């Protein structure tokens, strides 16, 4: 059978607990389909046709059954689903390192917001997003969930470069160069959703910025539209103790309770950061089915606090993983974020077994897909899903000796070991070469922005 792409790999990590595979029946030598609980397959092959995974089977069988228009032999690599960066501000890569080592509100109010007010434009978002997309593809990210101004530009650049994006329809009470008030943000967001709703790689959740920047009336409207259009809602919540205390002084209640009373907490709601959580609030999130997006490196750098991820997972909450923006991280490295999530989670829980390697990998893949409402399409290497796939070379000295590929990926591998990336079957990174981005031209543009922003 002739197909588009056949990838023979040393290991395949499908991520989902039960993956359908094939074996040879001992009685008649015919292939048998069966589900296996193993999280790792050795000497297996992934078969892709028309952008989708159509088979996952032992390599010996695949060589007999399939002929690929393109065939990849990755003899020292692990194949796994592409990483899903569940919280980004992609264009803020242009602000990487410009205001480091400051408290969150000082960082925002005295540095980031003034720079954005001065320089925000379609060109800023276009070039910053291009830089972010290049960095993310090089690090194995195949889908990112964004929150920023000019979302139509972010969507345009994602489509141009072939990466999957969940482009947030940002809402904030304050005027910006993109919209003058919350009503205008919502109207422009709805128009963009209508324009993009059939695109195979782009989804459009609502993205109200935070409880302290969006008032009740627009939040109620967002809830109504999100329910009608079946759209997720993506929002910073309980990022710092200061934010929570301010809300209590202003309204007499904690932000999460206010959002719950407005009807926002649901299986369609993604709460980002969540460093300040009581046991009752963890229970509330679990009962409503809301998701948490954990950004450990950004939380550490801004000293925002420690999200009790082990407690949340134990309570049945789906926890995804995000990098936040490069201005507060300072990278978009999901391998590094996985490692930090696992290590920090252990320390916060005072339990070395709290966040195992496989749990961290799920947070970076299938859990992100669930949070975005895309788990039917991405997040695992399952037959029928989109072929969003990455290959990590484990034959480097840094990942030797190799006893457990999953542990080595989470605790030892670097993003430089990501050699190949496919999104919907399209080869975006081939042996560390970006196929849709001109690096020389991109570096030139970024150099021009550095000169402007440092004036």
CSV table of C-alpha atoms in Angstrom, one decimal:
chain,number,residue,atom,x,y,z
A,1,UNK,CA,0.0,0.0,0.0
A,2,UNK,CA,1.4,3.4,-1.0
A,3,UNK,CA,1.1,6.1,1.6
A,4,UNK,CA,2.5,9.6,2.1
A,5,UNK,CA,5.0,9.1,4.9
A,6,UNK,CA,6.4,6.1,6.7
A,7,UNK,CA,8.5,6.7,9.8
A,8,UNK,CA,10.5,3.8,11.2
A,9,UNK,CA,11.7,4.6,14.7
A,10,UNK,CA,13.6,2.9,17.5
A,11,UNK,CA,10.8,3.9,20.0
A,12,UNK,CA,7.3,5.3,19.7
A,13,UNK,CA,5.7,6.9,22.8
A,14,UNK,CA,2.0,7.2,21.9
A,15,UNK,CA,1.2,8.9,25.3
A,16,UNK,CA,-2.4,7.7,25.6
A,17,UNK,CA,-2.6,4.7,28.0
A,18,UNK,CA,-4.1,2.4,25.5
A,19,UNK,CA,-2.9,2.5,21.9
A,20,UNK,CA,-4.0,0.2,19.2
A,21,UNK,CA,-1.2,-1.8,17.6
A,22,UNK,CA,-0.6,-4.9,15.5
A,23,UNK,CA,1.1,-8.2,16.0
A,24,UNK,CA,1.5,-11.4,13.9
A,25,UNK,CA,-0.9,-14.2,14.9
A,26,UNK,CA,1.2,-17.3,15.7
A,27,UNK,CA,-1.4,-19.7,14.2
A,28,UNK,CA,-1.8,-18.2,10.7
A,29,UNK,CA,0.7,-15.4,10.4
A,30,UNK,CA,-2.0,-12.7,9.8
A,31,UNK,CA,-1.9,-9.3,11.5
A,32,UNK,CA,-4.0,-8.9,14.6
A,33,UNK,CA,-5.2,-5.5,16.0
A,34,UNK,CA,-5.1,-5.2,19.7
A,35,UNK,CA,-4.9,-2.6,22.4
A,36,UNK,CA,-1.8,-2.5,24.6
A,37,UNK,CA,-1.5,-0.6,27.9
A,38,UNK,CA,2.2,-0.1,27.4
A,39,UNK,CA,3.4,3.6,27.1
A,40,UNK,CA,6.4,2.6,24.9
A,41,UNK,CA,6.8,0.6,21.7
A,42,UNK,CA,10.3,-0.5,20.4
A,43,UNK,CA,11.1,-0.9,16.8
A,44,UNK,CA,7.7,0.3,15.6
A,45,UNK,CA,6.6,2.4,12.7
A,46,UNK,CA,4.2,5.3,12.3
A,47,UNK,CA,2.3,5.5,9.0
A,48,UNK,CA,0.9,8.8,7.8
A,49,UNK,CA,-1.4,9.5,4.9
A,50,UNK,CA,-3.3,12.7,4.0
A,51,UNK,CA,-2.1,14.3,7.1
A,52,UNK,CA,-3.4,11.7,9.5
A,53,UNK,CA,-2.0,8.7,11.4
A,54,UNK,CA,-3.4,5.6,9.7
A,55,UNK,CA,-1.3,2.9,11.5
A,56,UNK,CA,1.2,2.2,14.3
A,57,UNK,CA,2.7,-1.3,14.0
A,58,UNK,CA,5.9,-3.2,14.3
A,59,UNK,CA,8.6,-2.2,11.8
A,60,UNK,CA,9.0,-5.7,10.4
A,61,UNK,CA,5.3,-5.7,9.5
A,62,UNK,CA,5.3,-2.1,8.2
A,63,UNK,CA,8.0,-2.9,5.7
A,64,UNK,CA,5.9,-5.6,4.2
A,65,UNK,CA,2.6,-3.7,4.3
A,66,UNK,CA,3.4,-0.1,3.4
A,67,UNK,CA,5.5,1.9,0.8
A,68,UNK,CA,5.9,5.5,1.6
A,69,UNK,CA,6.3,8.3,-0.9
A,70,UNK,CA,8.7,9.5,1.9
A,71,UNK,CA,10.3,7.1,4.2
A,72,UNK,CA,12.3,8.1,7.4
A,73,UNK,CA,14.6,5.7,9.2
A,74,UNK,CA,15.1,7.1,12.7
A,75,UNK,CA,17.1,4.3,14.3
A,76,UNK,CA,18.1,6.2,17.4
A,77,UNK,CA,15.0,8.3,17.9
A,78,UNK,CA,11.8,8.4,19.9
A,79,UNK,CA,8.6,9.5,18.2
A,80,UNK,CA,6.0,11.2,20.3
A,81,UNK,CA,3.1,13.6,19.9
A,82,UNK,CA,4.2,17.2,19.4
A,83,UNK,CA,4.3,19.3,22.5
A,84,UNK,CA,1.3,21.6,23.1
A,85,UNK,CA,2.3,24.9,24.7
A,86,UNK,CA,-1.0,25.7,26.4
A,87,UNK,CA,-0.2,29.3,27.4
A,88,UNK,CA,1.9,31.8,25.4
A,89,UNK,CA,2.2,35.4,24.4
A,90,UNK,CA,4.1,34.6,21.2
A,91,UNK,CA,4.9,38.1,20.0
A,92,UNK,CA,6.5,39.0,23.4
A,93,UNK,CA,9.6,37.2,22.2
A,94,UNK,CA,10.7,40.6,21.0
A,95,UNK,CA,10.8,41.7,24.7
A,96,UNK,CA,12.9,38.7,25.8
A,97,UNK,CA,15.5,39.9,28.4
A,98,UNK,CA,14.5,43.5,28.3
A,99,UNK,CA,13.3,43.9,31.9
A,100,UNK,CA,14.5,40.9,33.9
A,101,UNK,CA,14.7,40.3,37.7
A,102,UNK,CA,11.8,42.5,38.6
A,103,UNK,CA,8.6,42.0,40.6
A,104,UNK,CA,5.6,41.2,38.5
A,105,UNK,CA,3.6,44.4,38.8
A,106,UNK,CA,6.8,46.5,38.5
A,107,UNK,CA,7.8,44.4,35.4
A,108,UNK,CA,4.3,44.9,33.9
A,109,UNK,CA,3.4,48.5,34.8
A,110,UNK,CA,6.8,50.2,34.5
A,111,UNK,CA,8.4,48.3,31.7
A,112,UNK,CA,6.3,45.9,29.6
A,113,UNK,CA,3.1,47.8,29.3
A,114,UNK,CA,4.9,51.1,28.4
A,115,UNK,CA,6.9,49.4,25.7
A,116,UNK,CA,3.8,47.7,24.3
A,117,UNK,CA,2.0,51.1,24.3
A,118,UNK,CA,4.8,52.7,22.4
A,119,UNK,CA,5.6,49.9,19.9
A,120,UNK,CA,2.5,47.7,19.5
A,121,UNK,CA,1.5,47.2,15.9
A,122,UNK,CA,0.8,44.6,13.3
A,123,UNK,CA,4.5,44.5,12.4
A,124,UNK,CA,5.5,44.0,16.1
A,125,UNK,CA,3.1,41.0,16.4
A,126,UNK,CA,4.1,39.6,13.0
A,127,UNK,CA,7.8,39.6,13.6
A,128,UNK,CA,7.6,38.5,17.2
A,129,UNK,CA,5.3,35.7,16.4
A,130,UNK,CA,7.6,34.5,13.6
A,131,UNK,CA,10.4,34.4,16.1
A,132,UNK,CA,8.3,32.5,18.6
A,133,UNK,CA,7.1,30.0,15.9
A,134,UNK,CA,10.6,29.3,14.8
A,135,UNK,CA,11.7,28.7,18.4
A,136,UNK,CA,8.8,26.5,19.2
A,137,UNK,CA,9.1,24.3,16.1
A,138,UNK,CA,12.8,23.9,16.8
A,139,UNK,CA,11.9,22.7,20.3
A,140,UNK,CA,9.2,20.3,19.3
A,141,UNK,CA,6.0,22.4,19.9
A,142,UNK,CA,3.4,21.7,17.3
A,143,UNK,CA,0.5,23.7,18.8
A,144,UNK,CA,0.5,26.8,20.9
A,145,UNK,CA,-2.3,28.6,22.8
A,146,UNK,CA,-1.8,32.3,22.5
A,147,UNK,CA,-3.1,35.5,24.2
A,148,UNK,CA,-2.1,38.8,22.7
A,149,UNK,CA,-3.1,41.8,20.6
A,150,UNK,CA,-3.7,41.5,16.9
A,151,UNK,CA,-4.7,37.9,17.1
A,152,UNK,CA,-5.5,37.9,13.4
A,153,UNK,CA,-1.8,38.5,12.7
A,154,UNK,CA,-0.8,35.6,15.0
A,155,UNK,CA,-3.3,33.4,13.1
A,156,UNK,CA,-2.0,34.5,9.8
A,157,UNK,CA,1.6,33.8,10.7
A,158,UNK,CA,0.7,30.4,12.2
A,159,UNK,CA,-1.1,29.4,9.0
A,160,UNK,CA,1.7,30.7,6.8
A,161,UNK,CA,4.3,28.6,8.7
A,162,UNK,CA,2.1,25.5,9.1
A,163,UNK,CA,2.0,25.3,12.9
A,164,UNK,CA,-1.2,24.6,14.8
A,165,UNK,CA,-2.5,27.5,16.9
A,166,UNK,CA,-5.2,28.2,19.4
A,167,UNK,CA,-5.4,32.0,18.9
A,168,UNK,CA,-7.0,33.7,21.8
A,169,UNK,CA,-9.7,36.4,21.3
A,170,UNK,CA,-8.2,38.8,23.8
A,171,UNK,CA,-10.5,40.9,25.9
A,172,UNK,CA,-9.4,43.7,28.4
A,173,UNK,CA,-11.2,46.7,29.8
A,174,UNK,CA,-8.5,49.1,28.7
A,175,UNK,CA,-8.0,50.7,25.3
A,176,UNK,CA,-5.1,49.6,23.1
A,177,UNK,CA,-4.0,50.1,19.5
A,178,UNK,CA,-6.1,47.1,18.6
A,179,UNK,CA,-9.5,48.0,20.3
A,180,UNK,CA,-10.8,50.9,22.3
A,181,UNK,CA,-12.9,49.0,25.0
A,182,UNK,CA,-14.1,45.6,26.0
A,183,UNK,CA,-17.1,45.7,23.7
A,184,UNK,CA,-14.8,46.4,20.7
A,185,UNK,CA,-12.5,43.5,21.7
A,186,UNK,CA,-15.4,41.1,21.8
A,187,UNK,CA,-16.9,42.3,18.5
A,188,UNK,CA,-13.5,42.0,16.7
A,189,UNK,CA,-12.9,38.6,18.3
A,190,UNK,CA,-16.2,37.3,17.2
A,191,UNK,CA,-15.5,38.5,13.6
A,192,UNK,CA,-12.2,36.7,13.7
A,193,UNK,CA,-13.7,33.5,15.0
A,194,UNK,CA,-16.3,33.6,12.2
A,195,UNK,CA,-13.5,34.1,9.6
A,196,UNK,CA,-11.3,31.3,10.9
A,197,UNK,CA,-13.9,28.7,12.2
A,198,UNK,CA,-13.3,26.3,9.4
A,199,UNK,CA,-9.5,26.4,9.3
A,200,UNK,CA,-8.0,23.0,10.1
A,201,UNK,CA,-5.1,24.3,12.1
A,202,UNK,CA,-6.6,27.3,13.9
A,203,UNK,CA,-9.0,27.5,16.8
A,204,UNK,CA,-10.2,30.6,18.6
A,205,UNK,CA,-10.9,30.5,22.3
A,206,UNK,CA,-11.9,33.6,24.2
A,207,UNK,CA,-9.0,35.1,26.1
A,208,UNK,CA,-10.0,37.6,28.8
A,209,UNK,CA,-6.8,38.8,30.3
A,210,UNK,CA,-7.3,38.4,34.0
A,211,UNK,CA,-10.0,39.1,36.7
A,212,UNK,CA,-8.3,42.4,37.6
A,213,UNK,CA,-8.4,43.7,34.0
A,214,UNK,CA,-11.8,42.5,32.9
A,215,UNK,CA,-15.0,43.6,34.7
A,216,UNK,CA,-18.2,41.6,35.2
A,217,UNK,CA,-20.2,42.8,32.3
A,218,UNK,CA,-17.8,41.7,29.5
A,219,UNK,CA,-17.1,38.5,31.4
A,220,UNK,CA,-20.8,37.7,31.4
A,221,UNK,CA,-21.0,38.4,27.7
A,222,UNK,CA,-18.0,36.1,27.1
A,223,UNK,CA,-19.6,33.3,29.0
A,224,UNK,CA,-22.8,33.7,26.9
A,225,UNK,CA,-20.9,33.7,23.6
A,226,UNK,CA,-18.6,30.9,24.6
A,227,UNK,CA,-21.6,28.7,25.5
A,228,UNK,CA,-23.4,29.5,22.3
A,229,UNK,CA,-20.3,29.0,20.1
A,230,UNK,CA,-18.9,26.1,22.2
A,231,UNK,CA,-15.6,28.0,22.6
A,232,UNK,CA,-13.0,27.5,25.4
A,233,UNK,CA,-12.1,30.4,27.7
A,234,UNK,CA,-8.4,31.1,28.5
A,235,UNK,CA,-7.6,33.4,31.4
A,236,UNK,CA,-4.8,34.3,33.9
A,237,UNK,CA,-6.2,33.4,37.4
A,238,UNK,CA,-4.7,33.6,40.9
A,239,UNK,CA,-1.3,34.3,39.4
A,240,UNK,CA,0.0,36.1,42.6
A,241,UNK,CA,-1.0,36.6,46.2
A,242,UNK,CA,-1.1,40.3,45.6
A,243,UNK,CA,-3.8,39.8,42.9
A,244,UNK,CA,-5.9,37.7,45.2
A,245,UNK,CA,-5.6,40.1,48.1
A,246,UNK,CA,-6.5,43.1,45.9
A,247,UNK,CA,-9.6,41.3,44.7
A,248,UNK,CA,-10.6,40.4,48.3
A,249,UNK,CA,-10.2,44.0,49.4
A,250,UNK,CA,-12.2,45.3,46.4
A,251,UNK,CA,-15.1,42.8,46.2
A,252,UNK,CA,-14.9,40.8,49.4
A,253,UNK,CA,-14.2,37.5,47.6
A,254,UNK,CA,-11.4,35.7,45.9
A,255,UNK,CA,-11.1,35.9,42.1
A,256,UNK,CA,-11.9,32.2,41.5
A,257,UNK,CA,-15.1,32.5,43.5
A,258,UNK,CA,-16.2,35.6,41.4
A,259,UNK,CA,-15.5,33.7,38.2
A,260,UNK,CA,-17.6,30.8,39.4
A,261,UNK,CA,-20.5,33.0,40.3
A,262,UNK,CA,-20.3,34.5,36.8
A,263,UNK,CA,-20.7,31.0,35.5
A,264,UNK,CA,-17.3,30.8,33.8
A,265,UNK,CA,-15.9,27.7,35.6
A,266,UNK,CA,-16.7,24.7,33.4
A,267,UNK,CA,-15.0,22.0,31.3
A,268,UNK,CA,-14.3,24.8,28.7
A,269,UNK,CA,-12.4,27.0,31.1
A,270,UNK,CA,-8.6,27.2,31.3
A,271,UNK,CA,-7.2,28.9,34.4
A,272,UNK,CA,-3.5,29.9,33.9
A,273,UNK,CA,-1.0,30.0,36.7
A,274,UNK,CA,-3.2,29.2,39.8
A,275,UNK,CA,-0.4,29.6,42.3
A,276,UNK,CA,-2.7,30.6,45.1
A,277,UNK,CA,-5.1,27.8,45.8
A,278,UNK,CA,-6.9,26.6,48.9
A,279,UNK,CA,-8.1,23.0,49.3
A,280,UNK,CA,-11.7,24.2,48.8
A,281,UNK,CA,-10.7,25.9,45.5
A,282,UNK,CA,-9.0,22.8,44.3
A,283,UNK,CA,-12.2,20.9,45.0
A,284,UNK,CA,-14.2,23.6,43.2
A,285,UNK,CA,-12.0,23.4,40.1
A,286,UNK,CA,-12.3,19.6,40.1
A,287,UNK,CA,-16.1,19.7,40.5
A,288,UNK,CA,-16.6,22.2,37.7
A,289,UNK,CA,-14.3,20.3,35.3
A,290,UNK,CA,-12.1,23.4,34.7
A,291,UNK,CA,-8.5,23.0,33.6
A,292,UNK,CA,-5.3,24.4,35.0
A,293,UNK,CA,-2.4,25.5,32.8
A,294,UNK,CA,0.8,25.4,34.8
A,295,UNK,CA,3.7,27.7,33.9
A,296,UNK,CA,6.4,26.8,36.4
A,297,UNK,CA,9.4,28.7,35.0
A,298,UNK,CA,7.6,32.0,34.6
A,299,UNK,CA,6.1,31.6,38.1
A,300,UNK,CA,9.5,31.0,39.5
A,301,UNK,CA,11.2,33.9,37.6
A,302,UNK,CA,8.5,36.4,38.7
A,303,UNK,CA,8.3,34.9,42.2
A,304,UNK,CA,4.6,34.5,41.7
A,305,UNK,CA,4.2,31.4,43.9
A,306,UNK,CA,4.0,27.6,43.7
A,307,UNK,CA,1.0,25.9,42.1
A,308,UNK,CA,0.1,22.8,44.1
A,309,UNK,CA,0.1,20.6,41.0
A,310,UNK,CA,0.3,17.3,42.7
A,311,UNK,CA,-2.8,18.1,44.8
A,312,UNK,CA,-4.6,19.2,41.7
A,313,UNK,CA,-3.8,16.1,39.8
A,314,UNK,CA,-4.7,13.9,42.7
A,315,UNK,CA,-8.0,15.8,42.9
A,316,UNK,CA,-8.8,14.8,39.3
A,317,UNK,CA,-8.0,18.1,37.6
A,318,UNK,CA,-6.6,18.1,34.1
A,319,UNK,CA,-3.3,20.0,34.3
A,320,UNK,CA,-1.7,21.3,31.1
A,321,UNK,CA,1.7,23.0,30.6
A,322,UNK,CA,2.6,26.3,29.2
A,323,UNK,CA,5.8,28.5,29.0
A,324,UNK,CA,4.1,31.9,29.3
A,325,UNK,CA,5.7,34.6,27.2
A,326,UNK,CA,9.5,34.7,26.5
A,327,UNK,CA,9.6,38.1,28.3
A,328,UNK,CA,9.0,36.3,31.6
A,329,UNK,CA,10.5,32.8,31.0
A,330,UNK,CA,12.8,33.6,29.0
A,331,UNK,CA,12.3,30.8,26.5
A,332,UNK,CA,9.6,28.7,24.8
A,333,UNK,CA,11.2,25.4,25.6
A,334,UNK,CA,8.6,22.7,26.5
A,335,UNK,CA,11.3,20.1,27.3
A,336,UNK,CA,12.7,22.5,29.9
A,337,UNK,CA,9.2,23.3,31.2
A,338,UNK,CA,8.4,19.5,31.6
A,339,UNK,CA,11.5,19.0,33.6
A,340,UNK,CA,10.8,22.0,35.8
A,341,UNK,CA,7.2,20.9,36.3
A,342,UNK,CA,8.3,17.5,37.4
A,343,UNK,CA,11.0,18.7,39.7
A,344,UNK,CA,9.1,21.6,41.2
A,345,UNK,CA,6.1,19.5,41.7
A,346,UNK,CA,8.1,17.0,43.7
A,347,UNK,CA,9.5,19.7,45.9
A,348,UNK,CA,6.2,21.5,46.6
A,349,UNK,CA,4.6,18.2,47.5
A,350,UNK,CA,7.6,17.0,49.5
A,351,UNK,CA,7.3,13.7,47.6
A,352,UNK,CA,9.8,12.4,45.0
A,353,UNK,CA,7.1,10.3,43.4
A,354,UNK,CA,4.6,13.2,43.0
A,355,UNK,CA,5.1,14.0,39.3
A,356,UNK,CA,6.5,11.0,37.5
A,357,UNK,CA,8.1,11.5,34.1
A,358,UNK,CA,5.1,10.1,32.2
A,359,UNK,CA,2.8,12.5,34.1
A,360,UNK,CA,4.9,15.5,33.0
A,361,UNK,CA,4.9,14.2,29.4
A,362,UNK,CA,1.1,14.0,29.5
A,363,UNK,CA,0.9,17.5,30.8
A,364,UNK,CA,2.9,18.7,27.7
A,365,UNK,CA,0.8,16.7,25.3
A,366,UNK,CA,-2.6,15.0,25.8
A,367,UNK,CA,-3.5,17.2,28.8
A,368,UNK,CA,-2.9,20.3,26.8
A,369,UNK,CA,-5.1,18.9,24.0
A,370,UNK,CA,-7.9,18.2,26.5
A,371,UNK,CA,-7.7,21.7,27.9
A,372,UNK,CA,-8.0,23.2,24.4
A,373,UNK,CA,-10.8,20.9,23.5
A,374,UNK,CA,-8.6,19.3,20.8
A,375,UNK,CA,-7.9,15.9,22.2
A,376,UNK,CA,-10.0,14.3,19.5
A,377,UNK,CA,-7.5,15.7,17.0
A,378,UNK,CA,-4.1,15.9,18.7
A,379,UNK,CA,-2.1,15.1,21.9
A,380,UNK,CA,-1.4,11.4,21.2
A,381,UNK,CA,-0.2,9.2,18.4
A,382,UNK,CA,-3.5,7.5,17.9
A,383,UNK,CA,-4.9,6.1,14.6
A,384,UNK,CA,-7.2,8.6,13.1
A,385,UNK,CA,-5.7,11.7,14.7
A,386,UNK,CA,-3.8,14.4,13.0
A,387,UNK,CA,-0.1,13.6,12.4
A,388,UNK,CA,1.4,16.1,14.7
A,389,UNK,CA,4.6,14.2,15.5
A,390,UNK,CA,8.1,15.0,16.7
A,391,UNK,CA,11.3,12.9,16.7
A,392,UNK,CA,13.9,13.2,19.5
A,393,UNK,CA,17.4,11.7,19.0
A,394,UNK,CA,18.4,9.9,22.1
A,395,UNK,CA,21.8,8.8,20.8
A,396,UNK,CA,23.5,11.9,22.2
A,397,UNK,CA,26.1,11.6,25.0
A,398,UNK,CA,23.8,13.7,27.1
A,399,UNK,CA,21.1,11.0,27.1
A,400,UNK,CA,23.4,8.0,27.5
A,401,UNK,CA,23.4,5.4,28.9
A,402,UNK,CA,19.7,4.9,28.1
A,403,UNK,CA,17.6,2.8,30.4
A,404,UNK,CA,14.2,4.4,30.1
A,405,UNK,CA,13.5,6.7,27.0
A,406,UNK,CA,10.6,8.5,28.8
A,407,UNK,CA,12.7,9.4,31.8
A,408,UNK,CA,15.6,10.5,29.6
A,409,UNK,CA,13.3,12.8,27.5
A,410,UNK,CA,11.9,14.5,30.6
A,411,UNK,CA,15.0,14.6,32.8
A,412,UNK,CA,18.0,14.7,30.5
A,413,UNK,CA,17.1,15.6,26.8
A,414,UNK,CA,17.5,19.1,25.4
A,415,UNK,CA,15.4,20.8,22.7
A,416,UNK,CA,18.5,20.6,20.4
A,417,UNK,CA,17.8,16.9,20.3
A,418,UNK,CA,14.5,17.4,18.5
A,419,UNK,CA,15.4,16.6,14.9
A,420,UNK,CA,12.1,16.5,13.0
A,421,UNK,CA,8.6,17.9,13.4
A,422,UNK,CA,5.5,17.2,11.5
A,423,UNK,CA,2.2,19.1,11.8
A,424,UNK,CA,-0.8,17.4,10.0
A,425,UNK,CA,1.8,15.4,8.2
A,426,UNK,CA,3.7,18.4,6.9
A,427,UNK,CA,7.5,18.3,7.6
A,428,UNK,CA,8.2,21.6,9.3
A,429,UNK,CA,11.6,20.6,10.8
A,430,UNK,CA,13.7,18.2,8.8
A,431,UNK,CA,17.0,17.2,10.5
A,432,UNK,CA,17.1,20.5,12.4
A,433,UNK,CA,16.3,22.5,9.3
A,434,UNK,CA,13.2,24.8,9.3
A,435,UNK,CA,11.3,24.2,6.1
A,436,UNK,CA,8.9,27.2,6.2
A,437,UNK,CA,11.0,29.9,7.8
A,438,UNK,CA,14.0,31.9,6.4
A,439,UNK,CA,16.2,32.2,9.5
A,440,UNK,CA,18.5,34.8,7.9
A,441,UNK,CA,15.6,37.2,7.1
A,442,UNK,CA,14.1,36.6,10.5
A,443,UNK,CA,17.3,37.4,12.3
A,444,UNK,CA,17.6,40.7,10.3
A,445,UNK,CA,14.1,41.7,11.4
A,446,UNK,CA,14.7,40.8,15.0
A,447,UNK,CA,17.9,42.9,15.0
A,448,UNK,CA,16.0,45.9,13.8
A,449,UNK,CA,13.5,45.5,16.6
A,450,UNK,CA,16.3,45.2,19.2
A,451,UNK,CA,17.6,48.6,18.1
A,452,UNK,CA,14.1,50.2,18.3
A,453,UNK,CA,13.1,48.7,21.6
A,454,UNK,CA,16.4,49.5,23.3
A,455,UNK,CA,16.2,53.3,22.5
